[in-house]
Tab-separated table of C-alpha atoms in Angstrom:
chain	number	residue	atom	x	y	z
A	1	MET	CA	121.954	115.511	84.748
A	2	LYS	CA	119.352	113.010	83.610
A	3	SER	CA	119.004	111.702	87.168
A	4	LYS	CA	118.354	115.244	88.506
A	5	LYS	CA	115.706	115.851	85.835
A	6	SER	CA	114.060	112.543	86.746
A	7	LYS	CA	114.001	113.462	90.451
A	8	THR	CA	112.509	116.855	89.638
A	9	SER	CA	109.861	115.206	87.472
A	10	ASP	CA	108.995	112.747	90.267
A	11	VAL	CA	108.638	115.531	92.832
A	12	LYS	CA	106.298	117.406	90.476
A	13	SER	CA	104.263	114.249	89.883
A	14	ILE	CA	103.992	113.501	93.594
A	15	SER	CA	102.985	117.099	94.342
A	16	PHE	CA	100.376	117.075	91.593
A	17	LEU	CA	98.921	113.767	92.801
A	18	THR	CA	98.866	115.009	96.367
A	19	LEU	CA	96.934	118.124	95.481
A	20	ILE	CA	94.406	116.060	93.461
A	21	ASN	CA	94.015	113.589	96.366
A	22	ILE	CA	93.478	116.432	98.853
A	23	PHE	CA	90.715	117.861	96.661
A	24	GLY	CA	89.243	114.411	96.143
A	25	GLY	CA	89.326	113.706	99.859
A	26	GLY	CA	87.600	117.004	100.592
A	27	LEU	CA	84.922	116.193	97.989
A	28	ALA	CA	84.408	112.776	99.583
A	29	VAL	CA	83.794	114.413	102.961
A	30	VAL	CA	81.295	116.855	101.374
A	31	SER	CA	79.567	113.949	99.682
A	32	SER	CA	79.160	112.030	102.964
A	33	VAL	CA	77.859	115.148	104.721
A	34	ILE	CA	75.253	115.625	101.958
A	35	GLN	CA	74.210	111.969	102.175
A	36	ALA	CA	73.849	112.304	105.949
A	37	TYR	CA	71.799	115.487	105.492
A	38	LEU	CA	69.472	113.918	102.912
A	39	PHE	CA	68.994	110.406	104.451
A	40	GLY	CA	70.144	110.834	108.058
A	41	ILE	CA	70.557	107.585	109.977
A	42	THR	CA	67.416	105.862	108.747
A	43	ARG	CA	67.062	102.127	108.222
A	44	GLU	CA	66.963	102.651	104.435
A	45	ILE	CA	70.457	104.197	104.354
A	46	GLU	CA	71.695	101.418	106.619
A	47	VAL	CA	70.392	98.811	104.166
A	48	PHE	CA	72.139	100.642	101.327
A	49	PHE	CA	75.422	100.707	103.271
A	50	ALA	CA	75.089	96.974	104.050
A	51	VAL	CA	74.693	96.160	100.335
A	52	ILE	CA	77.644	98.465	99.423
A	53	THR	CA	79.752	96.543	101.916
A	54	ILE	CA	79.126	93.359	99.968
A	55	ASN	CA	80.050	95.124	96.758
A	56	GLN	CA	83.289	96.452	98.291
A	57	VAL	CA	84.168	92.963	99.629
A	58	LEU	CA	83.651	91.459	96.136
A	59	LEU	CA	85.787	94.171	94.515
A	60	LYS	CA	88.627	93.542	96.963
A	61	LEU	CA	88.369	89.776	96.397
A	62	THR	CA	88.956	90.332	92.678
A	63	GLN	CA	92.440	91.372	93.803
A	64	THR	CA	92.716	94.236	91.320
A	65	GLY	CA	95.252	95.953	93.571
A	66	SER	CA	97.509	92.898	93.652
A	67	ILE	CA	97.014	92.316	89.932
A	68	SER	CA	98.131	95.896	89.213
A	69	SER	CA	101.285	95.519	91.356
A	70	ILE	CA	102.169	92.206	89.791
A	71	PHE	CA	101.506	93.156	86.175
A	72	LEU	CA	103.248	96.556	86.214
A	73	PRO	CA	106.811	95.135	85.994
A	74	ILE	CA	105.603	92.556	83.448
A	75	TYR	CA	104.269	95.462	81.343
A	76	HIS	CA	107.673	97.171	81.469
A	77	GLN	CA	109.407	93.878	80.700
A	78	VAL	CA	107.303	93.212	77.633
A	79	LYS	CA	107.722	96.849	76.561
A	80	ALA	CA	111.550	96.600	76.851
A	81	LYS	CA	111.662	93.307	74.792
A	82	TYR	CA	108.853	93.723	72.254
A	83	GLY	CA	107.799	97.401	72.300
A	84	GLN	CA	104.987	99.502	73.675
A	85	ASP	CA	102.276	98.101	71.398
A	86	LYS	CA	102.910	94.540	72.570
A	87	ALA	CA	102.888	95.708	76.190
A	88	GLN	CA	99.505	97.372	75.712
A	89	ILE	CA	98.103	94.323	73.986
A	90	SER	CA	99.248	92.231	76.942
A	91	PHE	CA	97.378	94.600	79.243
A	92	GLY	CA	94.291	94.150	77.019
A	93	ILE	CA	94.525	90.393	77.408
A	94	LEU	CA	94.728	90.758	81.223
A	95	LEU	CA	91.714	93.089	81.087
A	96	ASN	CA	89.703	90.597	79.067
A	97	TRP	CA	90.342	87.784	81.521
A	98	CYS	CA	89.460	89.995	84.496
A	99	CYS	CA	86.164	90.880	82.795
A	100	ILE	CA	85.401	87.203	82.353
A	101	PHE	CA	86.234	86.451	85.990
A	102	SER	CA	84.151	89.378	87.289
A	103	THR	CA	81.203	88.315	85.134
A	104	GLY	CA	81.497	84.830	86.613
A	105	ILE	CA	81.494	86.379	90.107
A	106	ILE	CA	78.236	88.171	89.229
A	107	VAL	CA	76.566	84.895	88.272
A	108	ILE	CA	77.776	83.034	91.345
A	109	ILE	CA	77.023	85.834	93.810
A	110	GLY	CA	73.662	86.414	92.132
A	111	ILE	CA	72.729	82.793	92.871
A	112	LEU	CA	73.937	83.132	96.476
A	113	ALA	CA	72.272	86.516	97.102
A	114	HIS	CA	69.463	85.131	99.234
A	115	TYR	CA	72.054	83.654	101.569
A	116	LEU	CA	74.488	86.553	101.611
A	117	ILE	CA	72.037	89.328	102.482
A	118	PRO	CA	70.897	87.782	105.806
A	119	ILE	CA	74.553	87.179	106.714
A	120	ILE	CA	75.559	90.813	106.234
A	121	MET	CA	72.476	92.327	107.938
A	122	PRO	CA	71.252	89.866	110.617
A	123	GLY	CA	69.839	92.667	112.692
A	124	PHE	CA	67.456	93.883	110.054
A	125	SER	CA	63.857	92.885	109.427
A	126	SER	CA	62.737	90.662	106.556
A	127	GLU	CA	61.338	93.766	104.787
A	128	ASP	CA	64.714	95.437	105.019
A	129	MET	CA	66.423	92.386	103.685
A	130	GLN	CA	64.041	92.319	100.723
A	131	LEU	CA	64.925	95.978	100.028
A	132	GLY	CA	68.630	94.994	100.301
A	133	LEU	CA	68.103	92.255	97.705
A	134	SER	CA	66.517	94.811	95.370
A	135	PHE	CA	69.593	97.096	95.792
A	136	TYR	CA	71.909	94.203	95.428
A	137	TYR	CA	70.551	92.895	92.118
A	138	VAL	CA	71.050	96.390	90.605
A	139	ILE	CA	74.506	97.242	91.975
A	140	ILE	CA	76.150	93.837	91.445
A	141	PHE	CA	75.881	94.073	87.634
A	142	PHE	CA	78.241	97.014	87.649
A	143	LEU	CA	81.145	95.076	89.172
A	144	PRO	CA	82.969	94.668	85.809
A	145	PHE	CA	82.890	98.426	85.295
A	146	GLN	CA	84.582	98.882	88.687
A	147	VAL	CA	87.186	96.222	87.925
A	148	MET	CA	88.091	97.722	84.576
A	149	SER	CA	88.279	101.252	86.000
A	150	VAL	CA	90.840	100.087	88.548
A	151	LEU	CA	92.883	98.199	85.958
A	152	PHE	CA	92.930	101.104	83.523
A	153	LYS	CA	95.354	102.819	85.927
A	154	ILE	CA	98.040	100.282	85.017
A	155	PRO	CA	99.013	101.518	81.521
A	156	LEU	CA	98.588	105.135	82.696
A	157	ASN	CA	101.032	104.708	85.611
A	158	ALA	CA	103.321	102.547	83.477
A	159	GLU	CA	103.596	105.400	80.932
A	160	ARG	CA	103.864	108.017	83.743
A	161	VAL	CA	100.520	109.570	82.864
A	162	TYR	CA	99.872	110.560	86.477
A	163	GLY	CA	96.741	112.263	87.818
A	164	ARG	CA	94.330	111.480	84.990
A	165	ALA	CA	92.801	108.504	86.755
A	166	GLU	CA	92.333	110.564	89.926
A	167	ILE	CA	90.709	113.409	88.006
A	168	ILE	CA	88.297	110.906	86.445
A	169	GLY	CA	87.484	109.634	89.953
A	170	ILE	CA	86.700	113.190	91.076
A	171	SER	CA	84.561	113.713	87.958
A	172	ASN	CA	82.645	110.584	88.815
A	173	ARG	CA	82.016	111.769	92.332
A	174	ILE	CA	80.780	115.183	91.095
A	175	PHE	CA	78.524	113.516	88.549
A	176	SER	CA	77.000	111.177	91.139
A	177	LEU	CA	76.514	114.080	93.640
A	178	VAL	CA	74.751	116.216	91.022
A	179	PHE	CA	72.531	113.269	90.033
A	180	LEU	CA	71.695	112.590	93.659
A	181	LEU	CA	70.797	116.209	94.432
A	182	SER	CA	68.675	116.368	91.259
A	183	THR	CA	66.638	113.237	91.874
A	184	TYR	CA	66.452	112.398	95.632
A	185	LYS	CA	63.100	114.168	96.103
A	186	PHE	CA	61.189	111.817	93.834
A	187	LEU	CA	63.452	108.731	93.863
A	188	GLY	CA	64.238	108.662	97.574
A	189	ILE	CA	66.933	106.187	98.573
A	190	TRP	CA	66.948	104.790	95.056
A	191	ALA	CA	68.530	108.016	93.847
A	192	LEU	CA	71.631	106.958	95.804
A	193	VAL	CA	71.632	103.515	94.139
A	194	TYR	CA	71.222	104.965	90.612
A	195	ALA	CA	73.780	107.705	91.261
A	196	LEU	CA	76.284	105.029	92.257
A	197	CYS	CA	75.670	102.768	89.302
A	198	LEU	CA	75.518	105.524	86.691
A	199	GLY	CA	78.709	106.934	88.218
A	200	TYR	CA	80.441	103.630	87.516
A	201	VAL	CA	79.338	103.809	83.881
A	202	PHE	CA	80.251	107.486	83.567
A	203	GLN	CA	83.752	106.788	85.035
A	204	PHE	CA	84.197	103.835	82.665
A	205	ILE	CA	83.314	106.000	79.635
A	206	LEU	CA	85.774	108.673	80.710
A	207	PHE	CA	88.483	106.013	81.008
A	208	LEU	CA	87.647	104.750	77.450
A	209	ILE	CA	87.985	108.271	76.120
A	210	LEU	CA	91.304	108.683	77.886
A	211	MET	CA	92.544	105.317	76.549
A	212	TRP	CA	91.546	106.397	73.052
A	213	LYS	CA	93.427	109.686	73.453
A	214	GLN	CA	96.462	107.791	74.726
A	215	LYS	CA	96.210	105.557	71.619
A	216	LEU	CA	96.121	102.370	73.669
A	217	LYS	CA	96.547	99.286	71.456
A	218	TYR	CA	93.801	96.813	72.244
A	219	LYS	CA	92.907	93.434	70.709
A	220	PRO	CA	90.104	91.071	71.792
A	221	LEU	CA	92.493	88.225	72.543
A	222	LEU	CA	92.873	85.837	75.463
A	223	LYS	CA	96.501	84.787	74.905
A	224	VAL	CA	99.668	85.652	73.016
A	225	SER	CA	103.082	83.970	72.815
A	226	TYR	CA	104.926	86.772	74.724
A	227	PHE	CA	102.537	87.013	77.690
A	228	ASN	CA	100.804	84.381	79.834
A	229	PRO	CA	98.024	86.005	81.920
A	230	PHE	CA	97.836	82.984	84.246
A	231	SER	CA	101.322	83.752	85.450
A	232	VAL	CA	99.788	86.876	87.008
A	233	PHE	CA	96.710	85.066	88.431
A	234	GLY	CA	98.994	82.313	89.833
A	235	GLN	CA	100.864	84.906	91.871
A	236	VAL	CA	97.545	86.541	92.968
A	237	LEU	CA	96.495	83.253	94.518
A	238	ASN	CA	99.328	83.626	97.083
A	239	SER	CA	97.623	86.690	98.592
A	240	LEU	CA	94.071	85.438	98.163
A	241	ILE	CA	93.999	83.708	101.553
A	242	TYR	CA	95.005	86.896	103.306
A	243	ALA	CA	92.497	88.951	101.302
A	244	GLY	CA	89.730	86.418	102.010
A	245	SER	CA	90.519	86.457	105.745
A	246	THR	CA	90.345	90.247	105.954
A	247	GLN	CA	87.055	90.365	104.043
A	248	ILE	CA	85.510	87.702	106.284
A	249	TYR	CA	86.434	89.952	109.198
A	250	THR	CA	84.886	92.926	107.405
A	251	ILE	CA	81.609	91.051	106.874
A	252	ALA	CA	81.572	89.783	110.507
A	253	LEU	CA	82.217	93.255	111.913
A	254	ASN	CA	79.563	94.957	109.789
A	255	ALA	CA	77.059	92.165	110.532
A	256	ALA	CA	77.673	92.545	114.277
A	257	ILE	CA	77.068	96.336	114.112
A	258	THR	CA	73.709	95.829	112.391
A	259	LEU	CA	72.522	94.073	115.587
A	260	LEU	CA	72.783	97.400	117.426
A	261	PRO	CA	69.785	99.782	117.578
A	262	GLU	CA	68.835	101.679	114.421
A	263	GLY	CA	71.249	104.466	113.499
A	264	TYR	CA	74.475	103.043	114.907
A	265	PHE	CA	75.396	101.199	111.692
A	266	ALA	CA	74.752	104.354	109.611
A	267	VAL	CA	77.010	106.455	111.875
A	268	TYR	CA	79.721	103.804	111.677
A	269	LYS	CA	79.526	103.666	107.856
A	270	TYR	CA	79.531	107.436	107.420
A	271	THR	CA	82.682	107.575	109.527
A	272	SER	CA	84.449	104.641	107.929
A	273	ASN	CA	83.624	105.908	104.399
A	274	ILE	CA	85.212	109.271	105.159
A	275	PHE	CA	88.287	107.567	106.571
A	276	SER	CA	88.655	105.240	103.547
A	277	LYS	CA	88.418	108.178	101.137
A	278	THR	CA	90.914	110.389	102.992
A	279	ASN	CA	93.358	107.735	104.221
A	280	GLY	CA	96.624	107.748	102.348
A	281	ILE	CA	96.271	111.195	100.788
A	282	ILE	CA	100.016	111.892	101.296
A	283	LEU	CA	101.389	108.346	101.060
A	284	ARG	CA	99.402	107.157	97.975
A	285	PRO	CA	101.080	109.555	95.472
A	286	VAL	CA	104.525	108.577	96.742
A	287	THR	CA	103.856	104.846	96.396
A	288	THR	CA	102.324	105.311	92.918
A	289	VAL	CA	105.406	107.077	91.544
A	290	PHE	CA	107.821	104.841	93.494
A	291	PHE	CA	106.371	101.561	92.192
A	292	THR	CA	106.470	102.823	88.639
A	293	ASN	CA	110.139	103.770	89.060
A	294	PHE	CA	110.819	100.466	90.796
A	295	SER	CA	109.147	98.493	88.048
A	296	GLU	CA	111.206	100.248	85.377
A	297	ALA	CA	114.399	99.838	87.429
A	298	ILE	CA	113.928	96.060	87.577
A	299	ASN	CA	114.380	95.964	83.827
A	300	SER	CA	117.198	98.532	83.785
A	301	GLY	CA	119.876	96.898	85.926
A	302	TYR	CA	121.179	96.826	89.499
A	303	LEU	CA	122.561	100.404	89.763
A	304	LYS	CA	119.309	102.074	88.867
A	305	LEU	CA	117.400	99.757	91.167
A	306	LYS	CA	119.736	100.551	94.013
A	307	ARG	CA	119.327	104.312	93.388
A	308	ILE	CA	115.509	104.008	93.402
A	309	LEU	CA	115.557	102.084	96.698
A	310	GLU	CA	117.861	104.636	98.362
A	311	THR	CA	115.572	107.466	97.276
A	312	ALA	CA	112.492	105.601	98.521
A	313	ILE	CA	114.094	105.013	101.980
A	314	LYS	CA	114.969	108.735	102.279
A	315	GLN	CA	111.409	109.747	101.290
A	316	ASN	CA	109.818	107.319	103.751
A	317	ILE	CA	112.043	108.626	106.558
A	318	SER	CA	111.048	112.195	105.657
A	319	LEU	CA	107.334	111.323	105.593
A	320	THR	CA	107.599	109.456	108.900
A	321	LEU	CA	109.263	112.453	110.591
A	322	PHE	CA	106.702	114.762	109.044
């Protein structure tokens, strides 16, 4: 009986997440269309896209996705042994270290900015590169907000609070879009930069409010006896070579496209942005719920783990046929 209720709950969660993702994907398409309408395929928007590419590369190199996957079963393990409060404090410690690391990245990348900008946009003029530097020095300072917003999903998924993070992401997109439409006439391309950065802060504030409502236990610590954060970072290093290789390819590809005539890079980025926002609309909810179940099953014994894997295989076959 309990198993049937659990399956019903999972189906509802997946359906809810799918609907939110469909709406979010549609909103992302609308946002890209509005950007294209306001800024077209001008060199300014291409400079903006080039700088955003660097920001996205840095965010992926922080390995927040891998950290989330590695820490989720650790969270459940600590929760099973020491209670929910200790698990949440462990998450807070992980969050603190990631903030420290991302701040260090800001300093290092800030020093290397004059070398990175010409690498990512070799086909642009020196004036365009200078504009890119101006964008870069504003956007890069908001990297910690992006890192924390991604990591905040860990305790939410661990406690099966599905959909809230996705709703916050949609709220951020709406906020940024409203700001852009309200200011582009007198701020020009800078309205896009400010909309992006203020959106990161707005999203972070919403996550803080949500964490407060969820009564997340947080302490400004860097270590505790029952959790070693470097055990997580040690495992992340195993995938860092792969992540670094893929991001080098991303930089090389984008740099090559900037050598084409004006407008081509903008068209490419509009298209790739829409794809990245709509890709995985169906699969992402399934994997979110599955990995939470899988993580809990690891700490619950072989039989539950076997049942979870069997269910996942059936769902994957169904999705593949669909």
